[in-house]
Each structure stands twice: as C-alpha cells, then as structure tokens.
Amino acid sequence: DSGVTQTPKHLITATGQRVTLRCSPRSGDLSVYWYQQSLDQGLQFLIQYYNGEERAKGNILERFSAQQFPDLHSELNLSSLELGDSALYFCASSPTGAAPGELFFGEGSRLTVL
Amino acid sequence: DQQVKQNSPSLSVQEGRISILNCDYTNSMFDYFLWYKKYPAEGPTFLISISSIKDKNEDGRFTVFLNKSAKHLSLHIVPSQPGDSAVYFCAASGTGTASKLTFGTGTRLQVTL
C-alpha cells in the first residue's frame, strides 16, 4: 500500500460526458502528479501540483483540467470524453526533498469511454 | 516520438538465474534514470535509480547500469525470484524537470520455477 488513494477504481461512461477522478496523496506529501497510461503505452505525464499551485505541465489536453485543494487532495477533470481517453489514470505523490522522480503511485483509476 | 524505449515486451527467466532488462533513450538532456516495478492492479513502485554522473548503482539483488555514450541502461536482477514477476518500466527525467518522468512501455518479466 503506497498510501496514495484514488477513486473511483473503475469508471465506465459515454463519449461526450465529463468525469472527475480524485486522489488523496500520502500524509504530508505536498506534490501530486497525474499520469495517463493508454493501452500498451508507457505512463504519460499530465500535470503536477505542489501545495495547491500548478508546478509542471505535460501534454495535457485542453479538455482536461486539474486542481489541488487546501487539504492537498487533487482532482482530475476530463470533459467531452472521446474513445481515445480510455486509459488508466495514475496519481502519485512525493515528499518535499525526495530524490528526483521517486514517486509513490496510487492503484489508478481505469476509465472506459464507450 | 518515443524518447524512452523498452524493445522487449516480455522476458522469461528461470528462478535463480540473472534477469537483464534493457532500456534505450534518445534525449541527451535526460540526466536521471529510474526503474519502476508494477504488479497487476497496483500502481508502479519505485525500484532503483541512477544519476547520469554514475555508471552503476546497486541495491541488494538489483543493479542498474548506465552507458551514456550508447544512451542505454539496463537492470540486472540476481538471483531472480518468482516474486520478481512483474512489469518493469524504465523512466527518465531531465535537469529541472524531475517531476516530468518519461516512461518506456514496459517489459513483462516472468520468473519460472
């Protein structure tokens, strides 16, 4: 158990809909990251937040947005969903001062768009 | 454009033998490399890392080798154990972009009895 909690674990929805994925980082971790893993692909970096502020951005689509709340949990919002958005979405957190890239990942939220 | 490549989708090794997982990268700006292990229905777990100023890093049964001139790194597991059966992801980051890991597509290792 990494200590990172993601909900929901599974989600099935239709094209054009909007969903919200939630992540609670490990206690005390200020950084939250979102990654997307499509079928047979590596994890793709989407976005990072640090203590409520956006810190780094990857190739995140304009239809996607994220935020980190004062209690440090984060939400990833996916709108106008397309079939290609079907993927595993991972949240990760890291403590301040951690070695580069050493992240603690949640179990992921599997999104299926029909 | 895949900047981190794991060309072997799968590998099968007998228990007790050495497992060698390979990874190639194209971006010369990468200066930190990591291996993550992933079991089914779980998130990736950090395994071992290496900075570009080193060519080897060892942690118990796991050793990572980095060949900067060839832009190649490998993970050696000795001896391999059945519990090592998992998908292994190679990842890399560049200076100032430590949070933006670029992952390979993974190699599925199966350690047989």
Coordinates of N, CA and C in Angstrom, one line a residue:
Chain A
D1 N 0.8 -1.2 0.0 CA 0.0 0.0 0.0 C 0.9 1.3 0.0
S2 N 0.8 2.0 -1.1 CA 1.7 3.2 -1.2 C 1.2 4.4 -0.3
G3 N 0.0 4.4 0.1 CA -0.6 5.5 0.9 C -1.3 6.5 0.0
V4 N -1.2 6.3 -1.3 CA -1.9 7.2 -2.2 C -3.3 6.6 -2.6
T5 N -4.3 7.3 -2.4 CA -5.7 6.7 -2.6 C -6.3 7.4 -3.8
Q6 N -6.8 6.5 -4.7 CA -7.5 7.1 -5.9 C -8.9 6.5 -5.9
T7 N -9.9 7.4 -6.3 CA -11.2 6.9 -6.5 C -11.8 7.6 -7.8
P8 N -12.7 7.0 -8.5 CA -13.0 5.6 -8.4 C -12.0 4.7 -9.0
K9 N -12.0 3.4 -8.7 CA -11.1 2.4 -9.3 C -11.4 2.1 -10.7
H10 N -12.7 2.1 -11.0 CA -13.2 1.8 -12.3 C -14.3 2.8 -12.6
L11 N -14.4 3.2 -13.9 CA -15.4 4.1 -14.3 C -15.7 3.9 -15.8
I12 N -17.0 3.7 -16.1 CA -17.4 3.5 -17.5 C -18.4 4.6 -17.8
T13 N -18.2 5.3 -18.9 CA -19.0 6.4 -19.3 C -19.1 6.5 -20.8
A14 N -19.9 7.4 -21.3 CA -20.1 7.5 -22.7 C -19.3 8.7 -23.3
T15 N -19.1 8.7 -24.6 CA -18.5 9.8 -25.3 C -19.2 11.1 -25.0
G16 N -18.5 12.2 -24.9 CA -19.1 13.5 -24.6 C -19.4 13.8 -23.2
Q17 N -19.2 12.8 -22.3 CA -19.5 13.0 -20.9 C -18.3 13.6 -20.2
R18 N -18.5 13.9 -18.9 CA -17.4 14.5 -18.1 C -17.3 13.7 -16.8
V19 N -16.0 13.5 -16.4 CA -15.8 12.7 -15.2 C -14.8 13.4 -14.4
T20 N -14.8 13.1 -13.1 CA -13.8 13.6 -12.1 C -13.1 12.5 -11.4
L21 N -11.8 12.4 -11.5 CA -11.0 11.5 -10.7 C -10.4 12.1 -9.5
R22 N -10.4 11.4 -8.4 CA -9.9 12.0 -7.2 C -8.7 11.3 -6.6
C23 N -7.8 12.0 -6.0 CA -6.6 11.5 -5.5 C -6.3 12.1 -4.1
S24 N -6.0 11.3 -3.2 CA -5.5 11.7 -1.9 C -4.1 11.3 -1.7
P25 N -3.1 12.2 -1.6 CA -1.7 11.9 -1.5 C -1.4 11.3 -0.2
R26 N -0.2 10.8 -0.1 CA 0.3 10.3 1.2 C 0.3 11.4 2.2
S27 N 0.1 11.1 3.5 CA 0.1 12.1 4.5 C 1.4 12.9 4.5
G28 N 1.2 14.2 4.4 CA 2.4 15.1 4.4 C 3.0 15.4 3.1
D29 N 2.7 14.6 2.1 CA 3.2 14.9 0.7 C 2.5 16.1 0.1
L30 N 3.3 17.1 -0.3 CA 2.7 18.3 -0.9 C 2.6 18.3 -2.4
S31 N 3.4 17.4 -3.0 CA 3.3 17.3 -4.5 C 2.4 16.1 -5.0
V32 N 1.6 16.5 -6.0 CA 0.7 15.5 -6.6 C 0.9 15.5 -8.1
Y33 N 1.0 14.3 -8.7 CA 1.2 14.2 -10.1 C 0.1 13.4 -10.7
W34 N -0.2 13.6 -11.9 CA -1.2 12.8 -12.7 C -0.5 12.3 -13.9
Y35 N -0.7 11.0 -14.1 CA -0.1 10.3 -15.3 C -1.3 9.5 -16.0
Q36 N -1.1 9.4 -17.3 CA -2.1 8.6 -18.1 C -1.4 7.4 -18.7
Q37 N -2.0 6.2 -18.6 CA -1.4 5.1 -19.3 C -2.5 4.5 -20.2
S38 N -2.3 4.7 -21.5 CA -3.2 4.1 -22.5 C -2.7 2.7 -22.8
L39 N -3.5 1.9 -23.5 CA -3.2 0.5 -23.7 C -1.8 0.3 -24.3
D40 N -1.0 -0.5 -23.7 CA 0.3 -0.9 -24.2 C 1.2 0.3 -24.3
Q41 N 1.0 1.3 -23.6 CA 1.8 2.5 -23.7 C 2.5 2.7 -22.3
G42 N 3.5 3.5 -22.3 CA 4.1 3.9 -21.0 C 3.2 5.0 -20.4
L43 N 3.6 5.3 -19.2 CA 2.8 6.3 -18.5 C 3.2 7.7 -19.1
Q44 N 2.2 8.5 -19.3 CA 2.4 9.9 -19.9 C 2.2 10.9 -18.8
F45 N 3.1 11.8 -18.6 CA 2.9 12.8 -17.6 C 1.9 13.8 -18.0
L46 N 1.0 14.1 -17.1 CA 0.0 15.1 -17.4 C 0.2 16.4 -16.7
I47 N 0.3 16.4 -15.4 CA 0.4 17.6 -14.7 C 0.9 17.4 -13.2
Q48 N 1.6 18.4 -12.6 CA 2.0 18.3 -11.3 C 1.5 19.5 -10.5
Y49 N 1.1 19.3 -9.3 CA 0.7 20.4 -8.4 C 1.6 20.3 -7.1
Y50 N 2.0 21.4 -6.6 CA 2.7 21.5 -5.3 C 2.0 22.5 -4.4
N51 N 1.5 21.9 -3.3 CA 0.9 22.7 -2.3 C -0.2 23.7 -2.9
G52 N -1.0 23.2 -3.8 CA -2.1 23.9 -4.4 C -1.8 24.7 -5.6
E53 N -0.5 24.8 -6.0 CA -0.1 25.5 -7.2 C 0.4 24.6 -8.3
E54 N 0.0 24.9 -9.5 CA 0.5 24.1 -10.6 C 2.0 24.3 -10.8
R55 N 2.7 23.2 -10.8 CA 4.2 23.3 -10.9 C 4.8 22.9 -12.2
A56 N 4.2 21.9 -12.9 CA 4.7 21.5 -14.2 C 3.5 20.9 -15.0
K57 N 3.7 21.0 -16.3 CA 2.6 20.6 -17.2 C 3.2 19.7 -18.3
G58 N 2.5 18.6 -18.6 CA 2.9 17.8 -19.7 C 2.0 18.0 -20.9
N59 N 1.8 17.0 -21.7 CA 0.9 17.1 -22.8 C -0.5 16.9 -22.5
I60 N -1.0 17.7 -21.5 CA -2.4 17.5 -21.1 C -3.3 18.3 -22.0
L61 N -4.4 17.6 -22.4 CA -5.3 18.1 -23.4 C -6.1 19.3 -22.7
E62 N -6.6 20.2 -23.6 CA -7.3 21.3 -23.1 C -8.6 20.9 -22.4
R63 N -9.1 19.7 -22.8 CA -10.4 19.2 -22.3 C -10.2 18.6 -20.9
F64 N -8.9 18.5 -20.5 CA -8.6 18.0 -19.1 C -8.1 19.2 -18.3
S65 N -8.5 19.1 -17.0 CA -8.0 20.1 -16.1 C -7.9 19.4 -14.7
A66 N -7.1 20.1 -13.9 CA -6.8 19.5 -12.6 C -6.7 20.6 -11.6
Q67 N -6.8 20.3 -10.3 CA -6.6 21.2 -9.2 C -6.2 20.5 -8.0
Q68 N -5.5 21.2 -7.1 CA -5.2 20.6 -5.8 C -5.8 21.5 -4.7
F69 N -6.5 20.9 -3.8 CA -7.2 21.7 -2.8 C -6.4 21.9 -1.6
P70 N -6.9 22.9 -0.7 CA -6.1 23.2 0.5 C -5.8 21.9 1.4
D71 N -6.6 20.9 1.4 CA -6.3 19.7 2.1 C -5.4 18.8 1.4
L72 N -4.9 19.2 0.3 CA -3.9 18.6 -0.6 C -4.4 17.5 -1.5
H73 N -5.7 17.1 -1.4 CA -6.2 16.2 -2.3 C -6.3 16.9 -3.7
S74 N -6.3 16.0 -4.7 CA -6.4 16.6 -6.1 C -7.5 15.9 -6.9
E75 N -8.0 16.6 -7.9 CA -9.0 16.1 -8.8 C -8.5 16.4 -10.2
L76 N -8.8 15.4 -11.0 CA -8.5 15.5 -12.5 C -9.9 15.4 -13.2
N77 N -10.2 16.5 -13.9 CA -11.5 16.6 -14.6 C -11.2 16.3 -16.1
L78 N -12.0 15.4 -16.6 CA -11.9 15.1 -18.0 C -13.3 15.3 -18.6
S79 N -13.3 16.2 -19.7 CA -14.6 16.6 -20.2 C -14.6 16.2 -21.7
S80 N -15.8 16.3 -22.3 CA -16.0 16.0 -23.7 C -15.3 14.7 -24.1
L81 N -15.5 13.7 -23.3 CA -14.7 12.5 -23.4 C -14.8 11.8 -24.8
E82 N -13.7 11.3 -25.2 CA -13.6 10.6 -26.5 C -13.2 9.2 -26.2
L83 N -13.4 8.3 -27.2 CA -13.0 6.9 -27.1 C -11.5 6.8 -26.7
G84 N -10.7 7.6 -27.3 CA -9.2 7.6 -27.0 C -8.8 8.0 -25.6
D85 N -9.7 8.5 -24.9 CA -9.4 8.9 -23.5 C -9.5 7.7 -22.5
S86 N -9.9 6.5 -23.1 CA -10.0 5.3 -22.3 C -8.5 5.0 -21.9
A87 N -8.3 4.9 -20.6 CA -6.9 4.7 -20.1 C -7.0 4.4 -18.6
L88 N -5.8 4.1 -18.1 CA -5.5 4.1 -16.6 C -5.0 5.4 -16.3
Y89 N -5.6 6.1 -15.3 CA -5.1 7.4 -14.8 C -4.5 7.2 -13.4
F90 N -3.2 7.4 -13.3 CA -2.5 7.3 -12.1 C -2.2 8.6 -11.4
C91 N -2.4 8.6 -10.1 CA -2.0 9.8 -9.3 C -0.8 9.3 -8.5
A92 N 0.1 10.2 -8.3 CA 1.3 9.9 -7.5 C 1.6 11.1 -6.6
S93 N 2.3 10.8 -5.5 CA 2.7 12.0 -4.6 C 4.2 11.7 -4.2
S94 N 4.8 12.8 -3.8 CA 6.2 12.7 -3.3 C 6.4 13.7 -2.2
P95 N 7.2 13.3 -1.3 CA 7.5 14.3 -0.2 C 8.5 15.3 -0.6
T96 N 8.5 16.5 0.0 CA 9.5 17.5 -0.3 C 10.9 17.0 0.0
G97 N 11.8 17.2 -0.9 CA 13.1 16.8 -0.7 C 13.4 15.4 -1.2
A98 N 12.4 14.7 -1.8 CA 12.6 13.4 -2.3 C 13.6 13.4 -3.4
A99 N 14.2 12.3 -3.7 CA 15.1 12.2 -4.8 C 14.3 12.4 -6.1
P100 N 14.9 12.9 -7.1 CA 14.2 13.2 -8.4 C 13.4 11.9 -8.9
G101 N 12.2 12.1 -9.2 CA 11.4 11.0 -9.8 C 11.0 9.9 -8.9
E102 N 11.3 9.9 -7.7 CA 10.9 8.9 -6.8 C 9.5 9.2 -6.3
L103 N 8.5 8.6 -7.0 CA 7.1 8.9 -6.7 C 6.4 7.7 -6.1
F104 N 5.4 8.0 -5.3 CA 4.5 6.9 -4.8 C 3.2 7.0 -5.5
F105 N 2.9 5.9 -6.2 CA 1.7 5.9 -7.1 C 0.6 5.2 -6.4
G106 N -0.6 5.7 -6.7 CA -1.9 5.0 -6.3 C -2.1 3.9 -7.3
E107 N -3.2 3.2 -7.0 CA -3.5 2.0 -7.8 C -4.1 2.3 -9.2
G108 N -4.5 3.6 -9.4 CA -5.0 4.0 -10.7 C -6.5 4.0 -10.7
S109 N -7.1 4.8 -11.6 CA -8.5 4.8 -12.0 C -8.6 4.4 -13.4
R110 N -9.3 3.3 -13.7 CA -9.5 2.8 -15.0 C -10.7 3.4 -15.6
L111 N -10.5 4.2 -16.7 CA -11.6 4.9 -17.3 C -11.9 4.2 -18.7
T112 N -13.1 3.8 -18.9 CA -13.6 3.3 -20.1 C -14.6 4.2 -20.7
V113 N -14.4 4.6 -21.9 CA -15.3 5.5 -22.6 C -15.9 4.7 -23.8
L114 N -17.2 4.6 -23.8 CA -17.9 3.8 -24.8 C -18.7 4.7 -25.8
Chain B
D1 N 6.9 10.3 -30.9 CA 8.3 10.2 -30.7 C 8.6 9.6 -29.3
Q2 N 9.0 8.4 -29.3 CA 9.2 7.7 -28.0 C 10.7 7.9 -27.6
Q3 N 10.8 8.7 -26.6 CA 12.2 9.0 -26.1 C 12.8 8.0 -25.2
V4 N 12.0 7.1 -24.6 CA 12.5 6.0 -23.8 C 11.9 4.8 -24.4
K5 N 12.7 3.8 -24.7 CA 12.2 2.6 -25.4 C 12.7 1.4 -24.7
Q6 N 11.7 0.5 -24.5 CA 12.0 -0.8 -24.0 C 11.5 -1.8 -25.1
N7 N 12.5 -2.3 -25.8 CA 12.2 -3.0 -27.0 C 11.7 -4.5 -26.8
S8 N 11.9 -5.0 -25.6 CA 11.5 -6.3 -25.3 C 10.2 -6.3 -24.5
P9 N 9.1 -6.6 -25.1 CA 7.8 -6.6 -24.3 C 7.7 -7.6 -23.2
S10 N 8.5 -8.7 -23.3 CA 8.4 -9.7 -22.3 C 9.8 -10.4 -22.2
L11 N 9.9 -11.1 -21.1 CA 11.2 -11.8 -20.8 C 10.8 -12.9 -19.8
S12 N 11.3 -14.1 -20.1 CA 11.1 -15.2 -19.2 C 12.5 -15.8 -18.7
V13 N 12.6 -15.9 -17.4 CA 13.9 -16.3 -16.8 C 13.6 -17.4 -15.7
Q14 N 14.5 -18.3 -15.6 CA 14.4 -19.3 -14.6 C 14.8 -18.7 -13.2
E15 N 14.1 -19.2 -12.2 CA 14.4 -18.8 -10.8 C 15.9 -19.1 -10.5
G16 N 16.5 -18.1 -9.9 CA 17.9 -18.3 -9.6 C 18.9 -17.7 -10.6
R17 N 18.4 -17.5 -11.8 CA 19.3 -17.0 -12.9 C 19.2 -15.5 -12.9
I18 N 20.0 -14.9 -13.8 CA 20.0 -13.4 -13.9 C 18.9 -13.0 -14.9
S19 N 18.2 -11.9 -14.5 CA 17.3 -11.2 -15.4 C 18.0 -9.9 -15.8
I20 N 18.0 -9.7 -17.1 CA 18.5 -8.4 -17.6 C 17.4 -7.7 -18.5
L21 N 17.0 -6.6 -18.0 CA 16.0 -5.8 -18.7 C 16.7 -4.5 -19.3
N22 N 16.4 -4.2 -20.5 CA 17.1 -3.2 -21.2 C 16.2 -2.0 -21.5
C23 N 16.9 -0.9 -21.7 CA 16.2 0.4 -22.0 C 17.1 1.3 -22.8
D24 N 16.5 1.9 -23.8 CA 17.3 2.9 -24.6 C 16.6 4.2 -24.6
Y25 N 17.4 5.3 -24.6 CA 16.8 6.6 -24.7 C 17.4 7.4 -25.8
T26 N 16.7 8.4 -26.2 CA 17.2 9.3 -27.3 C 17.5 10.7 -26.9
N27 N 16.9 11.1 -25.8 CA 17.1 12.5 -25.4 C 18.4 12.7 -24.5
S28 N 19.3 13.4 -25.1 CA 20.6 13.6 -24.4 C 20.5 14.5 -23.2
M29 N 19.3 15.1 -23.0 CA 19.1 16.0 -21.9 C 18.7 15.2 -20.6
F30 N 18.3 14.0 -20.8 CA 18.0 13.2 -19.6 C 19.2 13.0 -18.7
D31 N 19.1 13.2 -17.4 CA 20.2 13.0 -16.6 C 19.9 12.2 -15.3
Y32 N 18.7 11.7 -15.2 CA 18.3 10.8 -14.1 C 17.4 9.7 -14.6
F33 N 17.7 8.5 -14.2 CA 17.0 7.4 -14.7 C 16.5 6.5 -13.6
L34 N 15.4 5.9 -13.8 CA 14.7 5.1 -12.7 C 14.1 3.9 -13.3
W35 N 14.0 2.9 -12.5 CA 13.2 1.7 -12.8 C 12.0 1.6 -11.8
Y36 N 10.9 1.3 -12.3 CA 9.7 1.1 -11.5 C 9.2 -0.3 -11.8
K37 N 8.6 -1.0 -10.8 CA 8.0 -2.3 -11.0 C 6.5 -2.2 -10.7
K38 N 5.8 -2.9 -11.5 CA 4.3 -2.9 -11.4 C 3.7 -4.3 -11.4
Y39 N 3.0 -4.5 -10.3 CA 2.2 -5.8 -10.3 C 0.8 -5.5 -10.8
P40 N 0.1 -6.5 -11.2 CA -1.3 -6.3 -11.7 C -2.2 -5.6 -10.7
A41 N -3.0 -4.7 -11.1 CA -4.0 -4.0 -10.3 C -3.3 -3.2 -9.2
E42 N -2.0 -2.9 -9.3 CA -1.4 -2.0 -8.4 C -0.7 -0.9 -9.2
G43 N -0.3 0.2 -8.5 CA 0.4 1.3 -9.1 C 1.9 0.9 -9.2
P44 N 2.6 1.6 -10.1 CA 4.1 1.3 -10.2 C 4.8 1.6 -8.8
T45 N 5.8 0.9 -8.5 CA 6.6 1.1 -7.3 C 8.0 1.4 -7.7
F46 N 8.6 2.4 -7.1 CA 10.0 2.7 -7.4 C 10.9 1.6 -6.9
L47 N 11.9 1.3 -7.8 CA 12.8 0.2 -7.5 C 14.2 0.7 -7.3
I48 N 14.7 1.4 -8.3 CA 16.1 1.8 -8.2 C 16.3 3.0 -9.2
S49 N 17.3 3.8 -8.9 CA 17.6 4.9 -9.8 C 19.1 5.1 -10.0
I50 N 19.4 5.9 -11.0 CA 20.8 6.2 -11.2 C 20.9 7.6 -11.8
S51 N 21.9 8.4 -11.4 CA 22.2 9.7 -11.9 C 23.2 9.5 -13.1
S52 N 23.1 10.5 -14.0 CA 24.0 10.4 -15.2 C 25.5 10.5 -14.8
I53 N 25.8 10.9 -13.6 CA 27.2 11.1 -13.2 C 27.8 9.7 -12.8
K54 N 26.9 8.7 -12.7 CA 27.4 7.4 -12.3 C 27.2 6.4 -13.5
D55 N 27.8 5.3 -13.4 CA 27.5 4.3 -14.4 C 27.0 3.0 -13.8
K56 N 26.9 3.0 -12.5 CA 26.4 1.8 -11.9 C 25.8 2.2 -10.5
N57 N 24.7 1.5 -10.2 CA 24.1 1.7 -8.9 C 23.5 0.3 -8.4
E58 N 23.8 0.0 -7.2 CA 23.4 -1.4 -6.8 C 22.6 -1.3 -5.5
D59 N 21.6 -2.1 -5.4 CA 20.7 -2.2 -4.2 C 20.3 -3.6 -4.0
G60 N 21.0 -4.3 -3.2 CA 20.6 -5.7 -3.0 C 20.8 -6.5 -4.3
R61 N 19.7 -7.2 -4.6 CA 19.7 -8.0 -5.8 C 19.6 -7.2 -7.1
F62 N 19.4 -5.9 -7.0 CA 19.1 -5.1 -8.2 C 20.3 -4.2 -8.5
T63 N 20.7 -4.2 -9.7 CA 21.8 -3.3 -10.2 C 21.4 -2.6 -11.5
V64 N 21.6 -1.3 -11.5 CA 21.3 -0.6 -12.8 C 22.6 -0.1 -13.3
F65 N 22.8 -0.3 -14.6 CA 24.0 0.1 -15.4 C 23.6 1.2 -16.4
L66 N 24.4 2.2 -16.5 CA 24.1 3.3 -17.4 C 25.3 3.5 -18.4
N67 N 25.0 3.4 -19.6 CA 26.0 3.7 -20.7 C 25.6 4.9 -21.4
K68 N 26.2 6.0 -21.0 CA 25.7 7.3 -21.6 C 26.1 7.4 -23.1
S69 N 27.2 6.9 -23.5 CA 27.6 7.1 -24.9 C 26.6 6.3 -25.8
A70 N 26.1 5.2 -25.3 CA 25.2 4.4 -26.1 C 23.8 4.8 -25.8
K71 N 23.5 5.6 -24.8 CA 22.2 6.0 -24.4 C 21.4 4.8 -24.0
H72 N 22.0 4.0 -23.2 CA 21.4 2.7 -22.8 C 21.6 2.4 -21.3
L73 N 20.5 1.9 -20.8 CA 20.6 1.4 -19.4 C 20.0 0.1 -19.3
S74 N 20.4 -0.6 -18.2 CA 19.9 -2.0 -18.0 C 19.7 -2.2 -16.5
L75 N 18.8 -3.1 -16.2 CA 18.5 -3.5 -14.9 C 18.9 -5.0 -14.8
H76 N 19.7 -5.3 -13.8 CA 20.1 -6.7 -13.6 C 19.5 -7.2 -12.3
I77 N 18.8 -8.3 -12.3 CA 18.3 -8.9 -11.1 C 18.9 -10.2 -10.8
V78 N 19.7 -10.3 -9.7 CA 20.4 -11.6 -9.4 C 20.3 -11.9 -8.0
P79 N 19.9 -13.1 -7.6 CA 19.2 -14.0 -8.4 C 17.7 -13.7 -8.6
S80 N 17.2 -14.1 -9.7 CA 15.7 -13.8 -9.9 C 14.9 -14.7 -9.0
Q81 N 13.8 -14.1 -8.6 CA 12.9 -14.9 -7.7 C 11.5 -14.8 -8.3
P82 N 10.6 -15.8 -8.0 CA 9.2 -15.7 -8.6 C 8.5 -14.4 -8.2
G83 N 8.8 -13.9 -7.1 CA 8.1 -12.6 -6.7 C 8.6 -11.4 -7.5
D84 N 9.6 -11.6 -8.3 CA 10.1 -10.5 -9.2 C 9.2 -10.5 -10.5
S85 N 8.3 -11.4 -10.7 CA 7.5 -11.4 -11.9 C 6.6 -10.2 -11.8
A86 N 6.7 -9.4 -12.8 CA 6.0 -8.1 -12.8 C 6.3 -7.4 -14.1
V87 N 5.7 -6.2 -14.3 CA 6.1 -5.4 -15.5 C 7.1 -4.3 -14.9
Y88 N 8.2 -4.2 -15.6 CA 9.2 -3.2 -15.3 C 9.3 -2.1 -16.2
F89 N 9.1 -0.9 -15.7 CA 9.2 0.3 -16.5 C 10.5 1.1 -16.3
C90 N 11.1 1.5 -17.4 CA 12.2 2.4 -17.3 C 11.7 3.8 -17.4
A91 N 12.3 4.7 -16.7 CA 11.8 6.1 -16.8 C 13.0 7.1 -16.7
A92 N 12.9 8.2 -17.3 CA 14.0 9.2 -17.3 C 13.4 10.6 -17.1
S93 N 14.3 11.5 -16.6 CA 14.0 12.9 -16.4 C 15.2 13.7 -16.7
G94 N 14.9 15.0 -17.0 CA 16.0 15.9 -17.3 C 16.2 17.0 -16.2
T95 N 17.3 17.7 -16.3 CA 17.6 18.7 -15.3 C 16.4 19.7 -15.2
G96 N 16.0 19.9 -14.0 CA 14.9 20.9 -13.8 C 13.5 20.4 -14.2
T97 N 13.5 19.1 -14.6 CA 12.2 18.6 -15.0 C 12.0 17.2 -14.2
A98 N 12.5 17.2 -13.0 CA 12.5 15.9 -12.3 C 11.1 15.3 -12.2
S99 N 10.1 16.2 -12.1 CA 8.7 15.6 -11.9 C 8.2 15.1 -13.2
K100 N 8.7 15.4 -14.4 CA 8.2 15.0 -15.6 C 8.9 13.8 -16.1
L101 N 8.6 12.7 -15.5 CA 9.2 11.4 -15.9 C 8.7 11.0 -17.3
T102 N 9.6 10.5 -18.1 CA 9.2 9.9 -19.4 C 9.4 8.4 -19.3
F103 N 8.4 7.7 -19.4 CA 8.4 6.2 -19.2 C 8.5 5.5 -20.5
G104 N 9.1 4.3 -20.4 CA 9.1 3.4 -21.5 C 7.8 2.6 -21.4
T105 N 7.6 1.7 -22.4 CA 6.3 0.9 -22.5 C 6.3 -0.3 -21.6
G106 N 7.4 -0.6 -21.0 CA 7.5 -1.7 -20.0 C 7.9 -3.0 -20.6
T107 N 8.5 -3.8 -19.7 CA 8.9 -5.2 -20.1 C 8.3 -6.1 -19.0
R108 N 7.5 -7.1 -19.5 CA 6.9 -8.1 -18.5 C 7.9 -9.2 -18.2
L109 N 8.3 -9.3 -17.0 CA 9.2 -10.3 -16.6 C 8.5 -11.5 -15.9
Q110 N 8.7 -12.7 -16.4 CA 8.2 -13.8 -15.7 C 9.3 -14.7 -15.2
V111 N 9.4 -15.0 -14.0 CA 10.4 -15.8 -13.4 C 9.7 -17.2 -13.1
T112 N 10.3 -18.2 -13.8 CA 9.7 -19.5 -13.7 C 10.4 -20.4 -12.7
L113 N 9.7 -21.4 -12.2 CA 10.4 -22.3 -11.2 C 11.3 -23.3 -11.9

